[in-house]
CSV table of N, CA and C in Angstrom, one decimal:
chain,number,residue,atom,x,y,z
I,11,MET,N,-35.8,-13.5,-7.0
I,11,MET,CA,-34.6,-13.9,-7.5
I,11,MET,C,-34.1,-12.6,-7.8
I,12,THR,N,-32.8,-12.5,-7.7
I,12,THR,CA,-31.9,-11.1,-8.0
I,12,THR,C,-31.7,-11.2,-9.4
I,13,PRO,N,-31.9,-10.0,-10.1
I,13,PRO,CA,-31.8,-10.1,-11.8
I,13,PRO,C,-30.2,-10.0,-12.0
I,14,THR,N,-29.6,-10.3,-12.9
I,14,THR,CA,-28.2,-10.7,-13.1
I,14,THR,C,-28.3,-10.6,-14.7
I,15,LEU,N,-27.2,-9.6,-14.9
I,15,LEU,CA,-26.9,-8.7,-16.1
I,15,LEU,C,-25.3,-9.2,-16.5
I,16,LEU,N,-25.0,-10.0,-17.1
I,16,LEU,CA,-23.5,-9.8,-17.4
I,16,LEU,C,-23.1,-8.8,-18.3
I,17,GLY,N,-21.9,-8.3,-17.9
I,17,GLY,CA,-21.2,-7.1,-18.6
I,17,GLY,C,-20.5,-6.2,-17.8
I,18,SER,N,-20.2,-5.2,-18.6
I,18,SER,CA,-19.3,-4.1,-17.7
I,18,SER,C,-20.1,-3.9,-16.4
I,19,PRO,N,-19.2,-3.8,-15.2
I,19,PRO,CA,-19.8,-3.3,-14.0
I,19,PRO,C,-19.9,-1.4,-14.1
I,20,GLN,N,-19.7,-1.1,-15.0
I,20,GLN,CA,-19.9,0.5,-15.0
I,20,GLN,C,-21.5,0.4,-15.6
I,21,LEU,N,-22.1,-0.6,-16.2
I,21,LEU,CA,-23.4,-0.6,-16.9
I,21,LEU,C,-24.6,-0.4,-15.8
I,22,ASN,N,-25.1,0.4,-16.2
I,22,ASN,CA,-26.3,0.6,-15.3
I,22,ASN,C,-27.5,0.5,-15.8
I,23,THR,N,-28.2,-0.4,-15.4
I,23,THR,CA,-29.6,-0.5,-15.9
I,23,THR,C,-30.6,-0.2,-14.9
I,24,PRO,N,-31.9,0.4,-15.7
I,24,PRO,CA,-33.0,1.0,-15.1
I,24,PRO,C,-33.8,0.1,-13.8
I,25,ALA,N,-34.2,0.4,-13.1
I,25,ALA,CA,-34.6,-0.3,-12.0
I,25,ALA,C,-36.3,0.0,-12.1
I,26,SER,N,-37.1,-1.3,-12.2
I,26,SER,CA,-38.6,-1.2,-12.2
I,26,SER,C,-39.3,-1.5,-11.4
I,27,ASN,N,-40.2,-0.5,-10.8
I,27,ASN,CA,-41.2,-0.9,-9.9
I,27,ASN,C,-42.6,-1.5,-10.4
I,28,LEU,N,-42.2,-2.0,-11.2
I,28,LEU,CA,-43.6,-2.7,-11.8
I,28,LEU,C,-43.8,-4.2,-11.2
I,29,ALA,N,-45.2,-4.5,-10.5
I,29,ALA,CA,-44.9,-5.8,-9.9
I,29,ALA,C,-45.1,-7.0,-11.0
I,30,ASN,N,-45.4,-6.8,-11.9
I,30,ASN,CA,-45.7,-7.7,-13.3
I,30,ASN,C,-45.1,-7.2,-14.4
I,31,TRP,N,-44.2,-8.2,-14.8
I,31,TRP,CA,-43.5,-8.2,-16.3
I,31,TRP,C,-44.4,-8.8,-17.2
I,32,GLY,N,-44.1,-8.8,-18.5
I,32,GLY,CA,-44.9,-9.6,-19.7
I,32,GLY,C,-45.2,-8.6,-20.6
I,33,LEU,N,-46.1,-9.0,-21.6
I,33,LEU,CA,-46.8,-8.5,-22.9
I,33,LEU,C,-47.4,-7.4,-22.7
I,34,PRO,N,-47.0,-6.3,-23.1
I,34,PRO,CA,-48.3,-4.9,-23.1
I,34,PRO,C,-49.4,-5.1,-22.9
I,35,ALA,N,-49.9,-6.2,-24.0
I,35,ALA,CA,-51.3,-6.2,-24.4
I,35,ALA,C,-52.0,-7.3,-23.5
I,36,ALA,N,-51.2,-8.0,-22.7
I,36,ALA,CA,-51.7,-9.1,-21.9
I,36,ALA,C,-52.5,-8.5,-21.1
I,37,ALA,N,-53.7,-9.2,-20.6
I,37,ALA,CA,-55.1,-8.7,-19.5
I,37,ALA,C,-54.6,-8.6,-18.3
I,38,ASP,N,-54.4,-8.0,-17.4
I,38,ASP,CA,-54.2,-7.9,-16.4
I,38,ASP,C,-55.1,-9.0,-15.1
I,39,SER,N,-56.3,-9.0,-15.4
I,39,SER,CA,-56.9,-9.4,-14.4
I,39,SER,C,-57.2,-11.3,-15.0
I,40,THR,N,-57.0,-11.4,-16.5
I,40,THR,CA,-56.9,-12.7,-16.5
I,40,THR,C,-56.2,-13.5,-16.3
I,41,ASN,N,-54.7,-13.5,-16.0
I,41,ASN,CA,-54.0,-14.5,-15.8
I,41,ASN,C,-53.4,-15.3,-17.1
I,42,SER,N,-53.5,-14.1,-18.1
I,42,SER,CA,-53.0,-14.7,-19.3
I,42,SER,C,-51.8,-14.1,-20.0
I,43,GLN,N,-51.4,-14.4,-21.0
I,43,GLN,CA,-50.3,-13.8,-21.7
I,43,GLN,C,-50.7,-13.3,-23.4
I,44,GLY,N,-51.9,-12.6,-23.0
I,44,GLY,CA,-52.7,-12.0,-24.0
I,44,GLY,C,-54.0,-11.6,-24.0
I,45,PRO,N,-55.0,-11.7,-24.7
I,45,PRO,CA,-56.3,-11.2,-24.5
I,45,PRO,C,-57.1,-12.5,-24.1
I,46,GLY,N,-56.2,-14.0,-24.0
I,46,GLY,CA,-57.0,-15.2,-23.7
I,46,GLY,C,-57.7,-15.1,-22.2
I,47,SER,N,-57.5,-16.1,-21.4
I,47,SER,CA,-57.8,-16.3,-20.1
I,47,SER,C,-57.4,-17.7,-19.5
I,48,ASN,N,-57.1,-17.6,-18.2
I,48,ASN,CA,-56.3,-18.9,-17.5
I,48,ASN,C,-55.2,-19.3,-17.9
I,49,SER,N,-54.6,-18.3,-18.0
I,49,SER,CA,-52.9,-18.7,-18.6
I,49,SER,C,-53.1,-19.1,-19.9
I,50,GLY,N,-53.9,-18.4,-20.8
I,50,GLY,CA,-53.7,-18.9,-22.3
I,50,GLY,C,-52.8,-17.9,-23.0
I,51,ILE,N,-52.5,-18.1,-24.1
I,51,ILE,CA,-51.4,-17.2,-24.8
I,51,ILE,C,-52.3,-16.8,-25.9
I,52,GLY,N,-52.2,-15.5,-26.3
I,52,GLY,CA,-52.9,-15.4,-27.4
I,52,GLY,C,-54.4,-15.2,-27.4
I,53,ASN,N,-55.3,-15.8,-28.1
I,53,ASN,CA,-56.7,-15.8,-27.4
I,53,ASN,C,-57.3,-16.6,-26.7
I,54,GLY,N,-56.3,-17.5,-26.4
I,54,GLY,CA,-56.5,-19.0,-25.8
I,54,GLY,C,-57.1,-19.0,-24.6
I,55,LYS,N,-57.6,-19.8,-24.4
I,55,LYS,CA,-58.5,-19.8,-22.7
I,55,LYS,C,-57.9,-21.1,-22.1
I,56,GLU,N,-58.3,-21.5,-21.1
I,56,GLU,CA,-57.9,-22.6,-20.1
I,56,GLU,C,-56.4,-23.1,-20.7
I,57,GLY,N,-55.4,-22.2,-20.8
I,57,GLY,CA,-53.9,-22.6,-20.8
I,57,GLY,C,-53.7,-23.1,-22.5
I,58,SER,N,-54.3,-22.2,-23.5
I,58,SER,CA,-54.2,-22.8,-24.8
I,58,SER,C,-53.2,-21.5,-25.4
I,59,ILE,N,-52.6,-22.2,-26.4
I,59,ILE,CA,-51.7,-21.4,-27.2
I,59,ILE,C,-52.5,-21.3,-28.6
I,60,GLY,N,-52.7,-19.8,-28.8
I,60,GLY,CA,-53.5,-19.6,-29.9
I,60,GLY,C,-55.1,-19.5,-29.7
I,61,ASP,N,-55.8,-19.7,-30.6
I,61,ASP,CA,-57.4,-19.3,-30.3
I,61,ASP,C,-57.9,-20.4,-29.8
I,62,ASP,N,-57.6,-21.6,-29.0
I,62,ASP,CA,-58.7,-22.6,-29.0
I,62,ASP,C,-58.8,-22.6,-27.3
I,63,ARG,N,-59.1,-23.7,-26.9
I,63,ARG,CA,-59.3,-24.1,-25.2
I,63,ARG,C,-58.4,-25.1,-24.9
I,64,GLY,N,-58.0,-25.1,-23.7
I,64,GLY,CA,-57.4,-26.3,-23.1
I,64,GLY,C,-55.7,-25.9,-23.4
I,65,PRO,N,-55.2,-27.2,-23.1
I,65,PRO,CA,-53.6,-27.3,-23.0
I,65,PRO,C,-52.8,-27.7,-24.5
I,66,GLY,N,-53.5,-26.9,-25.8
I,66,GLY,CA,-53.3,-27.3,-27.1
I,66,GLY,C,-52.7,-26.1,-27.8
I,67,TYR,N,-52.4,-26.4,-28.9
I,67,TYR,CA,-51.6,-24.9,-29.8
I,67,TYR,C,-52.0,-25.2,-30.8
I,68,ALA,N,-52.3,-23.9,-31.6
I,68,ALA,CA,-53.0,-23.6,-32.9
I,68,ALA,C,-54.0,-23.8,-32.9
I,69,PRO,N,-54.6,-24.5,-33.8
I,69,PRO,CA,-56.2,-24.8,-33.7
I,69,PRO,C,-56.8,-25.8,-32.8
I,70,GLY,N,-55.7,-26.5,-32.4
I,70,GLY,CA,-55.9,-27.6,-31.5
I,70,GLY,C,-56.5,-27.4,-30.1
I,71,ARG,N,-57.2,-28.1,-29.3
I,71,ARG,CA,-57.9,-28.2,-28.2
I,71,ARG,C,-57.7,-28.9,-27.4
I,72,ASP,N,-57.6,-29.0,-26.1
I,72,ASP,CA,-57.6,-30.0,-25.2
I,72,ASP,C,-56.5,-31.1,-25.3
I,73,GLY,N,-55.1,-30.5,-25.5
I,73,GLY,CA,-54.2,-31.2,-25.8
I,73,GLY,C,-53.8,-31.4,-27.1
I,74,GLY,N,-54.6,-30.9,-28.2
I,74,GLY,CA,-54.0,-31.1,-29.7
I,74,GLY,C,-53.4,-30.3,-30.0
I,75,THR,N,-52.7,-30.5,-31.2
I,75,THR,CA,-51.9,-29.6,-31.8
I,75,THR,C,-52.7,-29.2,-33.1
I,76,GLY,N,-52.1,-28.4,-34.2
I,76,GLY,CA,-53.2,-28.1,-35.3
I,76,GLY,C,-53.9,-29.1,-35.8
I,77,ASP,N,-55.1,-28.7,-36.1
I,77,ASP,CA,-56.1,-29.8,-36.9
I,77,ASP,C,-56.3,-30.9,-35.8
I,78,ASN,N,-56.2,-30.7,-34.4
I,78,ASN,CA,-56.7,-31.7,-33.1
I,78,ASN,C,-55.5,-32.9,-33.3
I,79,ILE,N,-54.8,-33.0,-33.9
I,79,ILE,CA,-53.6,-33.9,-33.8
I,79,ILE,C,-52.9,-34.0,-32.3
I,80,PHE,N,-53.2,-35.0,-31.3
I,80,PHE,CA,-52.6,-35.2,-30.2
I,80,PHE,C,-51.3,-35.6,-30.0
I,81,THR,N,-50.5,-35.6,-28.9
I,81,THR,CA,-49.3,-36.2,-28.5
I,81,THR,C,-49.8,-37.1,-27.6
I,82,PRO,N,-49.3,-38.4,-27.7
I,82,PRO,CA,-49.3,-39.4,-26.6
I,82,PRO,C,-48.5,-39.1,-25.5
I,83,GLY,N,-48.8,-39.4,-24.4
I,83,GLY,CA,-48.2,-39.3,-23.3
I,83,GLY,C,-48.4,-37.9,-22.3
I,84,ALA,N,-49.1,-36.9,-23.1
I,84,ALA,CA,-49.4,-35.7,-22.4
I,84,ALA,C,-50.8,-35.9,-22.6
I,85,HIS,N,-51.4,-35.1,-21.1
I,85,HIS,CA,-52.5,-34.7,-20.7
I,85,HIS,C,-53.8,-36.1,-21.2
I,86,GLY,N,-53.5,-37.2,-20.8
I,86,GLY,CA,-54.0,-38.3,-20.6
I,86,GLY,C,-54.1,-39.0,-22.0
I,87,VAL,N,-53.4,-38.5,-23.0
I,87,VAL,CA,-53.5,-39.1,-24.5
I,87,VAL,C,-52.9,-40.4,-24.3
I,88,GLY,N,-53.5,-41.5,-25.0
I,88,GLY,CA,-52.7,-43.0,-25.0
I,88,GLY,C,-52.1,-43.0,-26.4
I,89,TYR,N,-50.8,-44.0,-26.4
I,89,TYR,CA,-50.4,-44.1,-27.7
I,89,TYR,C,-51.2,-45.2,-28.6
I,90,PRO,N,-51.2,-45.1,-29.9
I,90,PRO,CA,-51.7,-46.0,-30.8
I,90,PRO,C,-50.9,-47.3,-30.8
I,91,VAL,N,-51.6,-48.5,-31.4
I,91,VAL,CA,-50.9,-49.6,-31.2
I,91,VAL,C,-51.2,-50.3,-32.5
I,92,CYS,N,-49.9,-50.8,-33.1
I,92,CYS,CA,-50.1,-51.2,-34.3
I,92,CYS,C,-50.6,-52.8,-34.5
I,93,ILE,N,-51.6,-52.8,-35.2
I,93,ILE,CA,-52.2,-53.9,-35.2
I,93,ILE,C,-51.6,-55.2,-36.3
I,94,THR,N,-51.6,-54.2,-37.5
I,94,THR,CA,-51.0,-55.0,-38.6
I,94,THR,C,-49.8,-54.0,-39.3
I,95,CYS,N,-48.8,-54.5,-39.3
I,95,CYS,CA,-47.2,-53.8,-39.5
I,95,CYS,C,-46.4,-54.2,-40.1
I,96,PRO,N,-46.6,-54.9,-41.4
I,96,PRO,CA,-45.6,-55.7,-42.3
I,96,PRO,C,-44.5,-55.0,-42.4
I,97,ARG,N,-43.4,-55.9,-42.4
I,97,ARG,CA,-41.8,-55.3,-42.6
I,97,ARG,C,-41.7,-54.8,-44.0
I,98,PRO,N,-41.2,-53.8,-44.2
I,98,PRO,CA,-40.8,-53.2,-45.8
I,98,PRO,C,-40.1,-53.9,-46.4
I,99,ASP,N,-40.2,-54.2,-47.4
I,99,ASP,CA,-39.1,-54.6,-48.6
I,99,ASP,C,-37.9,-53.9,-48.8
I,100,TYR,N,-36.8,-54.5,-48.8
I,100,TYR,CA,-35.5,-54.2,-49.2
I,100,TYR,C,-35.5,-53.6,-50.7
I,101,SER,N,-34.9,-52.4,-50.9
I,101,SER,CA,-34.3,-52.1,-52.3
I,101,SER,C,-33.3,-52.7,-52.9
I,102,GLU,N,-33.1,-53.2,-53.7
I,102,GLU,CA,-31.9,-54.1,-54.4
I,102,GLU,C,-30.4,-53.3,-54.1
I,103,ASP,N,-30.6,-52.0,-54.2
I,103,ASP,CA,-29.2,-51.2,-54.0
I,103,ASP,C,-28.8,-51.7,-52.5
I,104,ALA,N,-29.8,-51.4,-51.6
I,104,ALA,CA,-29.4,-51.7,-49.8
I,104,ALA,C,-29.2,-53.0,-49.8
I,105,ARG,N,-29.9,-54.1,-50.4
I,105,ARG,CA,-29.1,-55.4,-50.2
I,105,ARG,C,-28.2,-55.7,-50.8
I,106,LYS,N,-27.7,-55.1,-51.9
I,106,LYS,CA,-26.2,-55.2,-52.3
I,106,LYS,C,-25.1,-54.6,-51.4
I,107,ALA,N,-25.8,-53.7,-51.0
I,107,ALA,CA,-24.4,-52.8,-49.9
I,107,ALA,C,-24.4,-53.5,-48.6
I,108,LYS,N,-25.7,-54.5,-48.3
I,108,LYS,CA,-25.9,-54.9,-47.0
I,108,LYS,C,-26.2,-53.8,-45.7
I,109,VAL,N,-27.2,-53.1,-46.2
I,109,VAL,CA,-27.3,-51.9,-45.3
I,109,VAL,C,-28.3,-52.4,-44.3
I,110,GLN,N,-27.9,-52.2,-42.7
I,110,GLN,CA,-28.8,-52.8,-41.8
I,110,GLN,C,-29.1,-51.2,-40.8
I,111,ARG,N,-30.0,-50.5,-41.1
I,111,ARG,CA,-30.3,-49.4,-40.1
I,111,ARG,C,-31.7,-49.1,-40.0
I,112,SER,N,-31.5,-48.2,-39.7
I,112,SER,CA,-33.2,-47.6,-39.3
I,112,SER,C,-33.5,-46.2,-40.3
I,113,VAL,N,-35.1,-46.2,-40.3
I,113,VAL,CA,-35.3,-45.2,-41.2
I,113,VAL,C,-36.5,-44.4,-39.7
I,114,LEU,N,-36.5,-43.3,-39.6
I,114,LEU,CA,-37.5,-42.6,-38.5
I,114,LEU,C,-38.4,-41.7,-39.4
I,115,LEU,N,-39.6,-42.1,-39.1
I,115,LEU,CA,-40.7,-41.5,-39.7
I,115,LEU,C,-41.6,-40.7,-38.5
I,116,ASN,N,-42.2,-39.9,-38.5
I,116,ASN,CA,-43.4,-38.9,-37.9
I,116,ASN,C,-44.4,-39.1,-38.6
I,117,VAL,N,-45.5,-40.1,-37.9
I,117,VAL,CA,-46.7,-40.5,-38.3
I,117,VAL,C,-47.8,-39.9,-37.8
I,118,VAL,N,-49.1,-39.5,-38.5
I,118,VAL,CA,-49.9,-39.1,-38.0
I,118,VAL,C,-51.0,-40.6,-38.0
I,119,VAL,N,-51.4,-40.9,-36.7
I,119,VAL,CA,-52.5,-42.2,-37.1
I,119,VAL,C,-53.7,-41.8,-36.5
I,120,LEU,N,-54.9,-41.7,-37.5
I,120,LEU,CA,-56.0,-41.2,-37.5
I,120,LEU,C,-56.8,-41.8,-36.7
I,121,VAL,N,-58.1,-41.2,-36.4
I,121,VAL,CA,-59.2,-41.8,-35.4
I,121,VAL,C,-59.6,-43.2,-35.9
I,122,ASP,N,-59.2,-43.6,-37.1
I,122,ASP,CA,-60.0,-44.9,-37.7
I,122,ASP,C,-58.4,-45.8,-37.8
I,123,GLY,N,-57.8,-45.5,-37.5
I,123,GLY,CA,-56.6,-46.4,-37.2
I,123,GLY,C,-55.9,-46.4,-38.5
I,124,LYS,N,-56.1,-45.9,-39.5
I,124,LYS,CA,-55.2,-45.6,-40.5
I,124,LYS,C,-54.3,-44.4,-40.6
I,125,VAL,N,-53.1,-44.9,-41.4
I,125,VAL,CA,-52.0,-43.7,-41.5
I,125,VAL,C,-52.6,-42.2,-41.9
I,126,GLY,N,-52.5,-41.7,-41.5
I,126,GLY,CA,-52.4,-39.9,-42.3
I,126,GLY,C,-51.1,-39.3,-43.0
I,127,SER,N,-50.9,-38.6,-42.4
I,127,SER,CA,-49.5,-38.2,-43.2
I,127,SER,C,-48.3,-38.7,-42.5
I,128,ILE,N,-47.1,-38.6,-43.3
I,128,ILE,CA,-45.8,-39.1,-42.8
I,128,ILE,C,-45.0,-38.2,-43.2
I,129,GLU,N,-43.8,-38.3,-42.2
I,129,GLU,CA,-42.7,-37.1,-42.3
I,129,GLU,C,-41.7,-37.7,-42.2
I,130,MET,N,-40.6,-37.8,-43.1
I,130,MET,CA,-39.0,-38.2,-42.8
I,130,MET,C,-38.4,-37.7,-41.6
I,131,VAL,N,-37.7,-38.2,-40.9
I,131,VAL,CA,-37.3,-37.7,-39.8
I,131,VAL,C,-35.6,-37.9,-39.7
I,132,LYS,N,-35.6,-39.3,-40.4
I,132,LYS,CA,-34.0,-39.6,-40.0
I,132,LYS,C,-34.1,-40.8,-41.5
I,133,SER,N,-33.3,-40.3,-42.4
I,133,SER,CA,-33.1,-40.8,-43.8
I,133,SER,C,-32.0,-41.9,-43.9
I,134,LEU,N,-32.1,-42.9,-44.5
I,134,LEU,CA,-31.2,-44.0,-44.9
I,134,LEU,C,-30.7,-43.7,-46.4
I,135,GLY,N,-31.9,-43.6,-47.5
I,135,GLY,CA,-31.6,-43.5,-48.9
I,135,GLY,C,-31.4,-44.7,-49.3
I,136,MET,N,-30.8,-44.7,-50.7
I,136,MET,CA,-30.7,-46.1,-51.1
I,136,MET,C,-31.9,-46.9,-51.6
I,137,GLY,N,-33.2,-46.0,-51.3
I,137,GLY,CA,-34.5,-46.6,-51.8
I,137,GLY,C,-35.1,-47.1,-50.5
I,138,LEU,N,-34.7,-47.1,-49.1
I,138,LEU,CA,-35.0,-47.6,-48.2
I,138,LEU,C,-35.9,-46.3,-47.5
I,139,ASP,N,-35.9,-45.2,-47.8
I,139,ASP,CA,-36.7,-44.2,-47.2
I,139,ASP,C,-38.3,-44.4,-47.5
I,140,GLN,N,-38.4,-44.4,-49.2
I,140,GLN,CA,-39.8,-44.9,-49.9
I,140,GLN,C,-40.2,-45.9,-49.7
I,141,GLN,N,-39.4,-47.1,-49.3
I,141,GLN,CA,-39.8,-48.7,-49.0
I,141,GLN,C,-40.5,-48.2,-47.2
I,142,ALA,N,-39.8,-47.5,-46.6
I,142,ALA,CA,-40.3,-47.5,-45.2
I,142,ALA,C,-41.7,-46.7,-45.2
I,143,ILE,N,-41.6,-45.7,-46.3
I,143,ILE,CA,-42.8,-44.9,-46.3
I,143,ILE,C,-44.0,-45.7,-47.1
I,144,ASN,N,-43.7,-46.9,-48.0
I,144,ASN,CA,-44.8,-47.5,-48.5
I,144,ASN,C,-45.5,-48.8,-47.4
I,145,SER,N,-44.6,-49.2,-46.7
I,145,SER,CA,-44.8,-50.0,-46.2
I,145,SER,C,-45.5,-49.3,-44.7
I,146,VAL,N,-45.4,-48.6,-44.4
I,146,VAL,CA,-46.3,-47.9,-42.9
I,146,VAL,C,-47.3,-47.1,-43.5
I,147,ARG,N,-47.6,-46.9,-45.0
I,147,ARG,CA,-49.0,-46.4,-45.1
I,147,ARG,C,-49.9,-47.7,-45.0
I,148,THR,N,-49.7,-49.0,-45.2
I,148,THR,CA,-50.6,-50.2,-45.5
I,148,THR,C,-50.6,-50.5,-43.7
I,149,TRP,N,-49.9,-49.7,-42.7
I,149,TRP,CA,-50.2,-50.1,-41.3
I,149,TRP,C,-51.5,-49.9,-40.8
I,150,LYS,N,-52.2,-50.7,-40.1
I,150,LYS,CA,-53.5,-50.4,-39.4
I,150,LYS,C,-53.2,-50.4,-37.9
I,151,PHE,N,-53.9,-49.4,-37.1
I,151,PHE,CA,-53.7,-49.2,-35.9
I,151,PHE,C,-54.9,-49.2,-35.2
I,152,ARG,N,-54.9,-49.8,-33.7
I,152,ARG,CA,-55.6,-49.5,-32.8
I,152,ARG,C,-55.4,-47.7,-32.5
I,153,PRO,N,-56.3,-46.7,-32.9
I,153,PRO,CA,-56.1,-45.6,-32.5
I,153,PRO,C,-55.7,-45.1,-30.8
I,154,GLY,N,-54.7,-44.2,-30.8
I,154,GLY,CA,-54.8,-43.4,-29.2
I,154,GLY,C,-56.2,-43.1,-28.9
I,155,THR,N,-56.2,-42.9,-27.5
I,155,THR,CA,-57.5,-42.5,-26.9
I,155,THR,C,-57.1,-41.1,-26.1
I,156,ASP,N,-58.2,-40.2,-26.0
I,156,ASP,CA,-58.0,-39.2,-25.1
I,156,ASP,C,-58.0,-39.7,-23.7
I,157,ALA,N,-58.0,-38.9,-22.7
I,157,ALA,CA,-58.4,-39.4,-21.4
I,157,ALA,C,-59.6,-39.6,-20.9
I,158,ALA,N,-60.3,-39.4,-21.7
I,158,ALA,CA,-62.2,-40.1,-22.0
I,158,ALA,C,-62.4,-41.1,-22.8
I,159,GLY,N,-61.4,-41.5,-23.2
I,159,GLY,CA,-61.4,-43.0,-23.9
I,159,GLY,C,-61.9,-43.1,-25.3
I,160,ARG,N,-62.0,-41.6,-25.9
I,160,ARG,CA,-62.5,-41.3,-27.2
I,160,ARG,C,-60.8,-41.7,-28.0
I,161,ALA,N,-61.5,-41.9,-29.2
I,161,ALA,CA,-60.1,-42.4,-30.5
I,161,ALA,C,-59.9,-41.1,-30.5
I,162,VAL,N,-58.5,-40.7,-30.9
I,162,VAL,CA,-58.3,-39.3,-31.3
I,162,VAL,C,-57.2,-39.4,-32.4
I,163,ALA,N,-56.7,-38.7,-33.2
I,163,ALA,CA,-55.3,-38.5,-34.0
I,163,ALA,C,-54.5,-38.3,-33.1
I,164,THR,N,-53.4,-39.1,-33.3
I,164,THR,CA,-52.1,-38.8,-33.1
I,164,THR,C,-51.0,-38.5,-33.9
I,165,ARG,N,-49.6,-38.1,-33.2
I,165,ARG,CA,-48.7,-37.9,-34.0
I,165,ARG,C,-47.7,-38.8,-33.2
I,166,VAL,N,-47.0,-40.0,-33.7
I,166,VAL,CA,-46.0,-40.5,-33.3
I,166,VAL,C,-44.9,-40.7,-34.1
I,167,PRO,N,-43.8,-41.1,-33.4
I,167,PRO,CA,-42.5,-41.4,-34.1
I,167,PRO,C,-42.6,-42.8,-34.2
I,168,ILE,N,-42.0,-43.4,-35.4
I,168,ILE,CA,-42.1,-44.6,-35.8
I,168,ILE,C,-40.9,-44.8,-36.5
I,169,GLU,N,-39.9,-46.1,-36.2
I,169,GLU,CA,-39.0,-46.4,-36.5
I,169,GLU,C,-38.7,-47.7,-37.1
I,170,VAL,N,-38.6,-47.7,-38.5
I,170,VAL,CA,-38.7,-48.9,-39.3
I,170,VAL,C,-37.1,-49.2,-39.7
I,171,GLN,N,-37.4,-50.7,-39.0
I,171,GLN,CA,-35.7,-50.8,-39.0
I,171,GLN,C,-35.7,-52.1,-40.1
I,172,PHE,N,-34.4,-51.8,-40.7
I,172,PHE,CA,-34.1,-52.7,-41.8
I,172,PHE,C,-32.8,-53.8,-41.2
I,173,GLN,N,-33.3,-55.1,-41.4
I,173,GLN,CA,-32.1,-56.1,-41.2
I,173,GLN,C,-32.3,-57.0,-42.3
I,174,LEU,N,-30.9,-57.8,-42.4
I,174,LEU,CA,-30.7,-59.0,-43.5
I,174,LEU,C,-30.6,-60.1,-42.4
I,175,PHE,N,-31.5,-61.0,-42.9
I,175,PHE,CA,-31.5,-62.4,-42.2
I,175,PHE,C,-30.7,-63.4,-42.6
């Protein structure tokens, strides 16, 4: 590919005869962007970003992220399935205002199918955010599994809908 630089035609850039561009601390013989190996970044090995192995990042490994929380749909990780997922109650303010929309949460489903951490992504207010969080905390899941069929913690988006009937 021909390098392209937008700017004045009088701009002269130095030409480099280097065969490889990248990080100066990267090891030449390991195909890595750091002291790791096999395309790892940092100390990572086997494609890892960070200090672990496999296609994960932070302290995650084999496709996991920090604390070995996996992303379903990547690297053979399956989605958790909600077994018991009761609807949240309406707050009185939202019922009076006839609000009908959804709250979006980022939820960690643990290996035992219980809900771990919950992060608010899209808020509604009027007490509905807390109602959604309280409800989702009680949900039970069949956990996601890795490519070998072992239960793993996963981080999934959950949309909690509020509808008046």
